[in-house]
PDB file of C-alpha atoms in Angstrom:
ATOM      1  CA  UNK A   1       6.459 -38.480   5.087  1.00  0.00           C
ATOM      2  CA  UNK A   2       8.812 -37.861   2.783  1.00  0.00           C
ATOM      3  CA  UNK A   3      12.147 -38.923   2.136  1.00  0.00           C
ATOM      4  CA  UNK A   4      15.864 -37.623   0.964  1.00  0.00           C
ATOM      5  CA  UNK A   5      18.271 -39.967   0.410  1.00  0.00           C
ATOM      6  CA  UNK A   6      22.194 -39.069   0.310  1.00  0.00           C
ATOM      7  CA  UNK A   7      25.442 -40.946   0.186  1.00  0.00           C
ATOM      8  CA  UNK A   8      27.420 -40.497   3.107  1.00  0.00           C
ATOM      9  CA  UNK A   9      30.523 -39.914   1.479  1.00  0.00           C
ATOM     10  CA  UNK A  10      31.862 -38.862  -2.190  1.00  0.00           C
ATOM     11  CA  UNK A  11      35.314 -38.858  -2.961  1.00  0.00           C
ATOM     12  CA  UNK A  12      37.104 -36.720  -5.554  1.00  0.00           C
ATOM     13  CA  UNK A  13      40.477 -35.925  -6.709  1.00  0.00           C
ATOM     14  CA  UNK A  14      41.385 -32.598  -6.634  1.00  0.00           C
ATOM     15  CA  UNK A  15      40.231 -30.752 -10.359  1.00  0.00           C
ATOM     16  CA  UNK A  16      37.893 -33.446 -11.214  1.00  0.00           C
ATOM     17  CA  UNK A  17      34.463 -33.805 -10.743  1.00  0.00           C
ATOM     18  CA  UNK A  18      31.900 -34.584  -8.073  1.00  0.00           C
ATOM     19  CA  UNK A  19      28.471 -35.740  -8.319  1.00  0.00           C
ATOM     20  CA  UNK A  20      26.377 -35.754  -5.116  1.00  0.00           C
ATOM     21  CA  UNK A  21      22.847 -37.110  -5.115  1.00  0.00           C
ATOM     22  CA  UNK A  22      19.744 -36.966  -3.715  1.00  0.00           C
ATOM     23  CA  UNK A  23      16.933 -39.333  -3.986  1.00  0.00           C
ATOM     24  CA  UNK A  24      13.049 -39.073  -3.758  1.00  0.00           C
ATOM     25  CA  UNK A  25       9.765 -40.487  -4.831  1.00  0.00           C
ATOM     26  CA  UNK A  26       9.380 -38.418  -8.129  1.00  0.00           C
ATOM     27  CA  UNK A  27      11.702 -35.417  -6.812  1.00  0.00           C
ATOM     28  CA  UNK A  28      11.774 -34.461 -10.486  1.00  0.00           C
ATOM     29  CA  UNK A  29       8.445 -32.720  -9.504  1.00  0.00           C
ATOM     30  CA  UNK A  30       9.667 -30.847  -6.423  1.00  0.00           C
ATOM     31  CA  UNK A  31      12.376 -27.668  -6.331  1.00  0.00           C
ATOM     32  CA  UNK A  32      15.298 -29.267  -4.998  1.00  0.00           C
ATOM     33  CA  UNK A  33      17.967 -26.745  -2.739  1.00  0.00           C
ATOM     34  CA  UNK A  34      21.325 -27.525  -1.595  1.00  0.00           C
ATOM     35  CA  UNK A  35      23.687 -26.408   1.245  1.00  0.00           C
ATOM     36  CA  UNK A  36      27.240 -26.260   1.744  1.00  0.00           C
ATOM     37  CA  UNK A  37      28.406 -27.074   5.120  1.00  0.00           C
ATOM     38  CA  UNK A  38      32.152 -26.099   6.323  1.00  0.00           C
ATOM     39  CA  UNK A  39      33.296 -27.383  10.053  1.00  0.00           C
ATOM     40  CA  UNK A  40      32.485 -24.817  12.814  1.00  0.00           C
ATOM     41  CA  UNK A  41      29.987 -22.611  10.068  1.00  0.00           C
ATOM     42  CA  UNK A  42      26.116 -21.882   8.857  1.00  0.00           C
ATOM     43  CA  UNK A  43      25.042 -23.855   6.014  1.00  0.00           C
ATOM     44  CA  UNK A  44      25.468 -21.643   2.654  1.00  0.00           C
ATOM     45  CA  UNK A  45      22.887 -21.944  -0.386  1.00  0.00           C
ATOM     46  CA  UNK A  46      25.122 -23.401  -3.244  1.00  0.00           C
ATOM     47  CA  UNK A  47      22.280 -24.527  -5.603  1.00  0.00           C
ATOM     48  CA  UNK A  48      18.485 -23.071  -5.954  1.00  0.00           C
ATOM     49  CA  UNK A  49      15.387 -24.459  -7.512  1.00  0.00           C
ATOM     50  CA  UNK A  50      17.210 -27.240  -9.029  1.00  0.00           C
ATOM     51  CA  UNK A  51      19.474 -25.432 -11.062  1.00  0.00           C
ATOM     52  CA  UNK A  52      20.472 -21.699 -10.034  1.00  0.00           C
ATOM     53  CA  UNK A  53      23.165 -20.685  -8.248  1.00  0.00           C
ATOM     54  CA  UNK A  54      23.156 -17.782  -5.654  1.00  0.00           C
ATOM     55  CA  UNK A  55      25.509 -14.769  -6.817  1.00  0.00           C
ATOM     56  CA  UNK A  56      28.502 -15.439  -5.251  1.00  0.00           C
ATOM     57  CA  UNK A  57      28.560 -19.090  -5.625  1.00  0.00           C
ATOM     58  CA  UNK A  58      31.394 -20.452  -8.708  1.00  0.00           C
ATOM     59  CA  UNK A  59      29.891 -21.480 -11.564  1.00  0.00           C
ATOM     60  CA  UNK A  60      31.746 -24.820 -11.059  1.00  0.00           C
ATOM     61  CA  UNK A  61      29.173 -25.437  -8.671  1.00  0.00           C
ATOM     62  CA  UNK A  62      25.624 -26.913 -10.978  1.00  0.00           C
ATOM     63  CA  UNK A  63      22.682 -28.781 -10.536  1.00  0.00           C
ATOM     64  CA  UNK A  64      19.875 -31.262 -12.166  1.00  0.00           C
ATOM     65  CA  UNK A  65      16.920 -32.828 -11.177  1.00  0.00           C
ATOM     66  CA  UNK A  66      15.128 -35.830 -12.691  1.00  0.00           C
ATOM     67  CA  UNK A  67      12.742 -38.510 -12.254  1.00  0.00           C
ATOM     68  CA  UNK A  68      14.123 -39.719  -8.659  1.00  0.00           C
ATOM     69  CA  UNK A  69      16.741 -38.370  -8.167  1.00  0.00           C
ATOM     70  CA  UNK A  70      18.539 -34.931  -7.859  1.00  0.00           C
ATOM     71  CA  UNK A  71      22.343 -34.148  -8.392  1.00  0.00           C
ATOM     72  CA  UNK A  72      24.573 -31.403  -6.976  1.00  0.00           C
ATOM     73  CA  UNK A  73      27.989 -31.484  -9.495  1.00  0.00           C
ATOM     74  CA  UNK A  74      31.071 -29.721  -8.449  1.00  0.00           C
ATOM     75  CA  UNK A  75      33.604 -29.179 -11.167  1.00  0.00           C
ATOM     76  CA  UNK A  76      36.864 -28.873 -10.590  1.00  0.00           C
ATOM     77  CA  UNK A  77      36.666 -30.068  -7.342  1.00  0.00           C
ATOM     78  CA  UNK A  78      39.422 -27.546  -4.917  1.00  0.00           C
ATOM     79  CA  UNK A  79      40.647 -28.327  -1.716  1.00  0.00           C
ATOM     80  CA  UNK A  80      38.057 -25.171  -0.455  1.00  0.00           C
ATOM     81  CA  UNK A  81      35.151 -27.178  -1.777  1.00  0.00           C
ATOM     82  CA  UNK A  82      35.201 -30.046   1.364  1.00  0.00           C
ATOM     83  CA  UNK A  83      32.152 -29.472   3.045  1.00  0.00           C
ATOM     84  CA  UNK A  84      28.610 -31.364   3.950  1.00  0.00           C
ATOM     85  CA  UNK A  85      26.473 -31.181   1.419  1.00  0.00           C
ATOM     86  CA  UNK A  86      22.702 -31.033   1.964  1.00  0.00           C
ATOM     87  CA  UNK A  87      19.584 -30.997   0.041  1.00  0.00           C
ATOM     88  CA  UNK A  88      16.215 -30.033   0.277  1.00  0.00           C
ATOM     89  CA  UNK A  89      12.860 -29.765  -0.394  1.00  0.00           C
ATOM     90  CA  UNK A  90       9.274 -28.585   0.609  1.00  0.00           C
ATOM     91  CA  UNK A  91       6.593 -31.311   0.837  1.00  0.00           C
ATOM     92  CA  UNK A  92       3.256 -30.632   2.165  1.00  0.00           C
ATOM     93  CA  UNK A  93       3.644 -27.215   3.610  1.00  0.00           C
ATOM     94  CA  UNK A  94       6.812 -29.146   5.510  1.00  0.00           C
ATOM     95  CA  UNK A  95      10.316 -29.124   4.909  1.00  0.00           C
ATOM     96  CA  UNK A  96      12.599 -32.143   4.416  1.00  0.00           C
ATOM     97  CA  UNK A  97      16.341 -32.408   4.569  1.00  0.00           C
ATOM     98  CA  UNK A  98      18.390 -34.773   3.296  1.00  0.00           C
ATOM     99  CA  UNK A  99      20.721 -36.513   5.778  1.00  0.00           C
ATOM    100  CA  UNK A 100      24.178 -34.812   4.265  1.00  0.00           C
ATOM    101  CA  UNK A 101      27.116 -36.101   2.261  1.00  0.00           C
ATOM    102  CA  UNK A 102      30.489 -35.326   2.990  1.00  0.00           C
ATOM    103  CA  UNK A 103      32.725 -34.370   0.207  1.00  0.00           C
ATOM    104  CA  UNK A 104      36.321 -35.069   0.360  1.00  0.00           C
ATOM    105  CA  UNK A 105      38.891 -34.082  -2.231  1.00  0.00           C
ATOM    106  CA  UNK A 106      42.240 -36.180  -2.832  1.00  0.00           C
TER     107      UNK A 106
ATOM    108  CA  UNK B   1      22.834  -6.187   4.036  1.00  0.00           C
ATOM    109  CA  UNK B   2      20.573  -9.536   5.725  1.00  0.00           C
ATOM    110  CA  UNK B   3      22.006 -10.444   8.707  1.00  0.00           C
ATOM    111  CA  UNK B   4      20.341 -13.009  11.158  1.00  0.00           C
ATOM    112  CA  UNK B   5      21.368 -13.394  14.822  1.00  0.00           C
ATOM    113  CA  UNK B   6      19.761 -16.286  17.053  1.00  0.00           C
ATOM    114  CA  UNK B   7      19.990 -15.751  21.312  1.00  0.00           C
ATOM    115  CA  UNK B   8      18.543 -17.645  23.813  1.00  0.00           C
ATOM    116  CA  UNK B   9      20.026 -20.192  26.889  1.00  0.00           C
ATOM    117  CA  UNK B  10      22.991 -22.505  26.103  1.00  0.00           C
ATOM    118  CA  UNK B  11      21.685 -24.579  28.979  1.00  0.00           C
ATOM    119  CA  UNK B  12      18.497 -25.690  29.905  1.00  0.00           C
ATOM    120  CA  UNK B  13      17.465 -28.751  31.914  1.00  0.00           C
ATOM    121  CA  UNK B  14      15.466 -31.922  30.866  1.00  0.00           C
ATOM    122  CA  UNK B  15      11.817 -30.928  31.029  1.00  0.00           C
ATOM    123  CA  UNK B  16      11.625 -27.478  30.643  1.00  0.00           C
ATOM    124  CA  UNK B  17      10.576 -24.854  28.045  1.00  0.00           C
ATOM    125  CA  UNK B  18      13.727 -23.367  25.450  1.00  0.00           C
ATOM    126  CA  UNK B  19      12.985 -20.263  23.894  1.00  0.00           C
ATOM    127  CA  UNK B  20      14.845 -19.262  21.530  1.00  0.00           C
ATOM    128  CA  UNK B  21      15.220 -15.663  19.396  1.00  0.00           C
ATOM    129  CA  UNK B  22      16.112 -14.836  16.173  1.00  0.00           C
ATOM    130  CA  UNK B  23      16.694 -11.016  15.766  1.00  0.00           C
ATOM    131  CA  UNK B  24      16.871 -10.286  11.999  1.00  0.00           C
ATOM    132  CA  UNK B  25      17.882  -7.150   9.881  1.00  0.00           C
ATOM    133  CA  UNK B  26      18.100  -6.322   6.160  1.00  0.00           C
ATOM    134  CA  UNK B  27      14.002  -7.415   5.455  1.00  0.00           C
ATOM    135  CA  UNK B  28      11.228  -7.084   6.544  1.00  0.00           C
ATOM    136  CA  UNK B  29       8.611  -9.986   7.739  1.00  0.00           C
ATOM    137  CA  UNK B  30       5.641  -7.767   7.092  1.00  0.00           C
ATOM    138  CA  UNK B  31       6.938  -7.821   3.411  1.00  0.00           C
ATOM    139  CA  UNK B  32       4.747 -10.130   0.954  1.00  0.00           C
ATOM    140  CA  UNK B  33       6.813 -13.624   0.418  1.00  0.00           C
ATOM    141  CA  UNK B  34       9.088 -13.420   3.638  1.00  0.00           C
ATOM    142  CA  UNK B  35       9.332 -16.034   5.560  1.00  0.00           C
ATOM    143  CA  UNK B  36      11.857 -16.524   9.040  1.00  0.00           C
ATOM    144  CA  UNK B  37      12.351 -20.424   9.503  1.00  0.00           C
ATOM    145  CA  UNK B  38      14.168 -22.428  12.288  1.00  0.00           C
ATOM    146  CA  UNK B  39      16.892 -25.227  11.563  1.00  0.00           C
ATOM    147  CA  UNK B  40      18.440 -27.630  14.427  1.00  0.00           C
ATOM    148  CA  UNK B  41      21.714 -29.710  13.938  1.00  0.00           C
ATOM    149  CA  UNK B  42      22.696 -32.296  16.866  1.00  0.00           C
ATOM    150  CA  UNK B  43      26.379 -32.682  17.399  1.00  0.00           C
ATOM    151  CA  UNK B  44      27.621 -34.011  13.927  1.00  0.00           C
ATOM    152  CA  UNK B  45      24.332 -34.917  12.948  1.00  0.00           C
ATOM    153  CA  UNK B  46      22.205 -33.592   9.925  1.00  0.00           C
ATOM    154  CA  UNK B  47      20.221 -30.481   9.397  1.00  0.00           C
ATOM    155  CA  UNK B  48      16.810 -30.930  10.748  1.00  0.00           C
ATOM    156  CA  UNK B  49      13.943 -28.601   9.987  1.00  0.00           C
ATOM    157  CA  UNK B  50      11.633 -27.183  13.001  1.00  0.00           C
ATOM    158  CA  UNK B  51       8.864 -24.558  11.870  1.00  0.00           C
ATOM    159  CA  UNK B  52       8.348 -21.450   9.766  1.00  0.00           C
ATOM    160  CA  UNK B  53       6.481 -18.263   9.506  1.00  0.00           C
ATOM    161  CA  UNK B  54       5.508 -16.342   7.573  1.00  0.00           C
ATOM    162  CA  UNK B  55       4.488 -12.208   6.513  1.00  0.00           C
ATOM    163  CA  UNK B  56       0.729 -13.699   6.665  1.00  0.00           C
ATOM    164  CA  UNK B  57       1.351 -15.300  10.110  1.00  0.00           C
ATOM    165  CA  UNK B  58       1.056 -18.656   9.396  1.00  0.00           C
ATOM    166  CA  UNK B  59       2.908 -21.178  10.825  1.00  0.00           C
ATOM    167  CA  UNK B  60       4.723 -24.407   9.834  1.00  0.00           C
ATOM    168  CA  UNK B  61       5.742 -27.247  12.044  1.00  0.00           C
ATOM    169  CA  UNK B  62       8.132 -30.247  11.541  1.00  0.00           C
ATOM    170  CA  UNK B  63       5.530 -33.406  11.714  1.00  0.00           C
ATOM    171  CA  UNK B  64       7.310 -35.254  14.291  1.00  0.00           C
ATOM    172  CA  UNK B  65       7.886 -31.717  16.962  1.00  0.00           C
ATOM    173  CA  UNK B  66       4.843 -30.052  16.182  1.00  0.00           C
ATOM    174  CA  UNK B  67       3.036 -30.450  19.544  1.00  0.00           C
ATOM    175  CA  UNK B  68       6.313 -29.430  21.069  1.00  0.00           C
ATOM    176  CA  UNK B  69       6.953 -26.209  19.130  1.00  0.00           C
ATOM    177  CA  UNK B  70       5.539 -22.766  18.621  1.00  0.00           C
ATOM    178  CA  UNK B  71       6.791 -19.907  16.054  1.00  0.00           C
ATOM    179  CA  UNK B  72       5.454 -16.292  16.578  1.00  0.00           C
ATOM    180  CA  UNK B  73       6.870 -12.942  15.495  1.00  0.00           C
ATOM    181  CA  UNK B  74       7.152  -9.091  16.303  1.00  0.00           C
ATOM    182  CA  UNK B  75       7.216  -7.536  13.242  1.00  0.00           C
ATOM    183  CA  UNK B  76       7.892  -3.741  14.940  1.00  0.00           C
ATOM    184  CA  UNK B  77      11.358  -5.942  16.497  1.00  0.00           C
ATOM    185  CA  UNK B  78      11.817  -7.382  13.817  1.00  0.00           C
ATOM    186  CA  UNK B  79      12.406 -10.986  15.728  1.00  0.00           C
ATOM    187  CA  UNK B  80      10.874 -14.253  15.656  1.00  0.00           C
ATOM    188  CA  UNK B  81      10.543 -16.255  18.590  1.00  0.00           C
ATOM    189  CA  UNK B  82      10.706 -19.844  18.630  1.00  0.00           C
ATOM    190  CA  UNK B  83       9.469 -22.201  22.170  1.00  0.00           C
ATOM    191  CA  UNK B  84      10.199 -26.213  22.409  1.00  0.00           C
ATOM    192  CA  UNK B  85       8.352 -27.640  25.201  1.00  0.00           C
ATOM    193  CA  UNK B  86       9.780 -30.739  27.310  1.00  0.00           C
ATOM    194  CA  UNK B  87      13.075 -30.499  26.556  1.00  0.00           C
ATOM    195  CA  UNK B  88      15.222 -33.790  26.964  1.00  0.00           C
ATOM    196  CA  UNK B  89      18.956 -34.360  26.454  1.00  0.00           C
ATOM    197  CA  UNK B  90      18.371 -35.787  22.989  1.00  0.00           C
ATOM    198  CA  UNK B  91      17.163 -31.972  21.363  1.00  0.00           C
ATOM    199  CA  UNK B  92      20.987 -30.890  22.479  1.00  0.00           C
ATOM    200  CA  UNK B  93      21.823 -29.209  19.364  1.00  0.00           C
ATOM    201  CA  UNK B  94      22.738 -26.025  17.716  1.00  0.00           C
ATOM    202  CA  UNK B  95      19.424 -23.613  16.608  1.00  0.00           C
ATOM    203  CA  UNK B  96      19.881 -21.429  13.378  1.00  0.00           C
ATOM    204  CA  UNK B  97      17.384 -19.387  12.126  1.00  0.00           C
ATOM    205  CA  UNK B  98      17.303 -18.520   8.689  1.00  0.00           C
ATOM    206  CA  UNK B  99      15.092 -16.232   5.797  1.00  0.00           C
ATOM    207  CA  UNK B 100      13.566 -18.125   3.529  1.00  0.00           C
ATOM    208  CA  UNK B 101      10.799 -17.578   0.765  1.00  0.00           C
ATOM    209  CA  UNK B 102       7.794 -20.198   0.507  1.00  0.00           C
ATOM    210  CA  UNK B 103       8.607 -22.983  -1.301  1.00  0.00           C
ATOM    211  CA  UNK B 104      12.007 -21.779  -1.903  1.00  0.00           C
ATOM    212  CA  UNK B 105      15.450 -22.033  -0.298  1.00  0.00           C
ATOM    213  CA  UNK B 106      16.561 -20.357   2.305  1.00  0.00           C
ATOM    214  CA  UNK B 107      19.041 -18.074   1.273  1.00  0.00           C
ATOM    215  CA  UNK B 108      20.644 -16.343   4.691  1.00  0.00           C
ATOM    216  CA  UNK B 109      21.274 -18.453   7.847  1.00  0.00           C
ATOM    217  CA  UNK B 110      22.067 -17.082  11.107  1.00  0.00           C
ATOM    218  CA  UNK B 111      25.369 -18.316  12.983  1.00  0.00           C
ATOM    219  CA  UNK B 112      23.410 -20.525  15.528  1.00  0.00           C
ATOM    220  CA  UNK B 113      23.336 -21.068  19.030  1.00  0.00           C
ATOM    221  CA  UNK B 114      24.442 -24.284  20.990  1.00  0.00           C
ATOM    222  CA  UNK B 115      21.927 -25.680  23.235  1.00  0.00           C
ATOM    223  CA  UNK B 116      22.733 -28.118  25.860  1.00  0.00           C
ATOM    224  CA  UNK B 117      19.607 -29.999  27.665  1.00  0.00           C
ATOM    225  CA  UNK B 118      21.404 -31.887  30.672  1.00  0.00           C
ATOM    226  CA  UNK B 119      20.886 -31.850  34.611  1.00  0.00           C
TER     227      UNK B 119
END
């Protein structure tokens, strides 16, 4: 089956910039999504088909996909933004999930 | 506006049947492209994906639950029902249901509901 593969952690200082990724065999082919995830609260669509954002969501808030590996950036990085962070994909009429990151800012 | 509401037990005991409710407003599931899914998260664990239907009826099951699990759907309630069969301590978790689009994201997410499987 297929597999997402996130960092556990990303640190960033507060205005700067975070890069979360996600890693899978050729997930340059799939449509990647990604979640936002505050304490206590539903998951929120940040980042659509690689790339689009949701209206509502910052534009500080961007996303690329590549040979193996996907990335969620957050620039700018506020103290609002800490949150898990999944991603996701369909495979095979299934549905995979990453297993989160958890963004901190400094 | 899409709003999604999930309902169901907070407890059940090891071995029997959950069933769970999502009661949705805002769409439509008869509607070409809809799509009402079912997400699980275990006490700060990850986001685990259980089974989706869709406006055609057809179902999709997570590989690993799928003898466990069964989606169905009143379109006229506008509610999608989801079972999980055997239930055992380890499926403790909170249930979301969510709208979603094949192939695509999904966009609105119910609050959830805490499950607890224990004697």
């Amino acid at each position: 089956s297929y597999e997402l593969t996130q960092p556990l952690s990303v640190s960033v200082a507060l205005g700067q910039t975070a890069r979360i990724t996600c890693g899978g065999n050729n997930i340059g082919s799939e449509n990647v999504h990604w979640y936002q995830q505050k304490p206590g609260q539903a998951p929120v669509l940040v980042i659509y088909r690689d790339s689009n954002r949701p209206s509502g969501i910052p534009e500080r808030f961007s996303g690329s996909n590549s040979g193996n590996t996907a990335t969620l950036t957050i620039s700018r990085a506020q103290a609002g933004d800490e949150a898990d962070y999944y991603c996701q994909v369909w495979d095979s009429s299934t549905v995979v999930f990453g297993g989160g990151t958890k963004v901190t800012v400094l | 506006q899409v709003t999604l509401r999930e309902s169901g037990p907070a407890l059940v005991k090891p071995t029997q049947t959950l069933t769970l409710t999502c009661t949705f407003s805002g769409f439509s599931l008869s509607t070409s492209g809809m799509c009402v899914t079912w997400i699980r998260q275990p006490p700060g664990k990850a986001l685990e994906w259980l089974a989706l239907i869709d406006w055609d009826d057809d179902k999709y099951y997570s590989t690993s639950l799928k003898t466990r699990l069964t989606i169905s759907k009143d379109t006229s309630k506008n509610q999608v029902v989801l079972t999980m069969t055997n239930m055992d301590p380890v499926d403790t978790a909170t249930y979301s249901c969510a709208r979603a689009s094949p192939g695509s994201a999904f966009d609105i997410w119910g609050q959830g509901t805490m499950v607890t499987v224990s004697s």
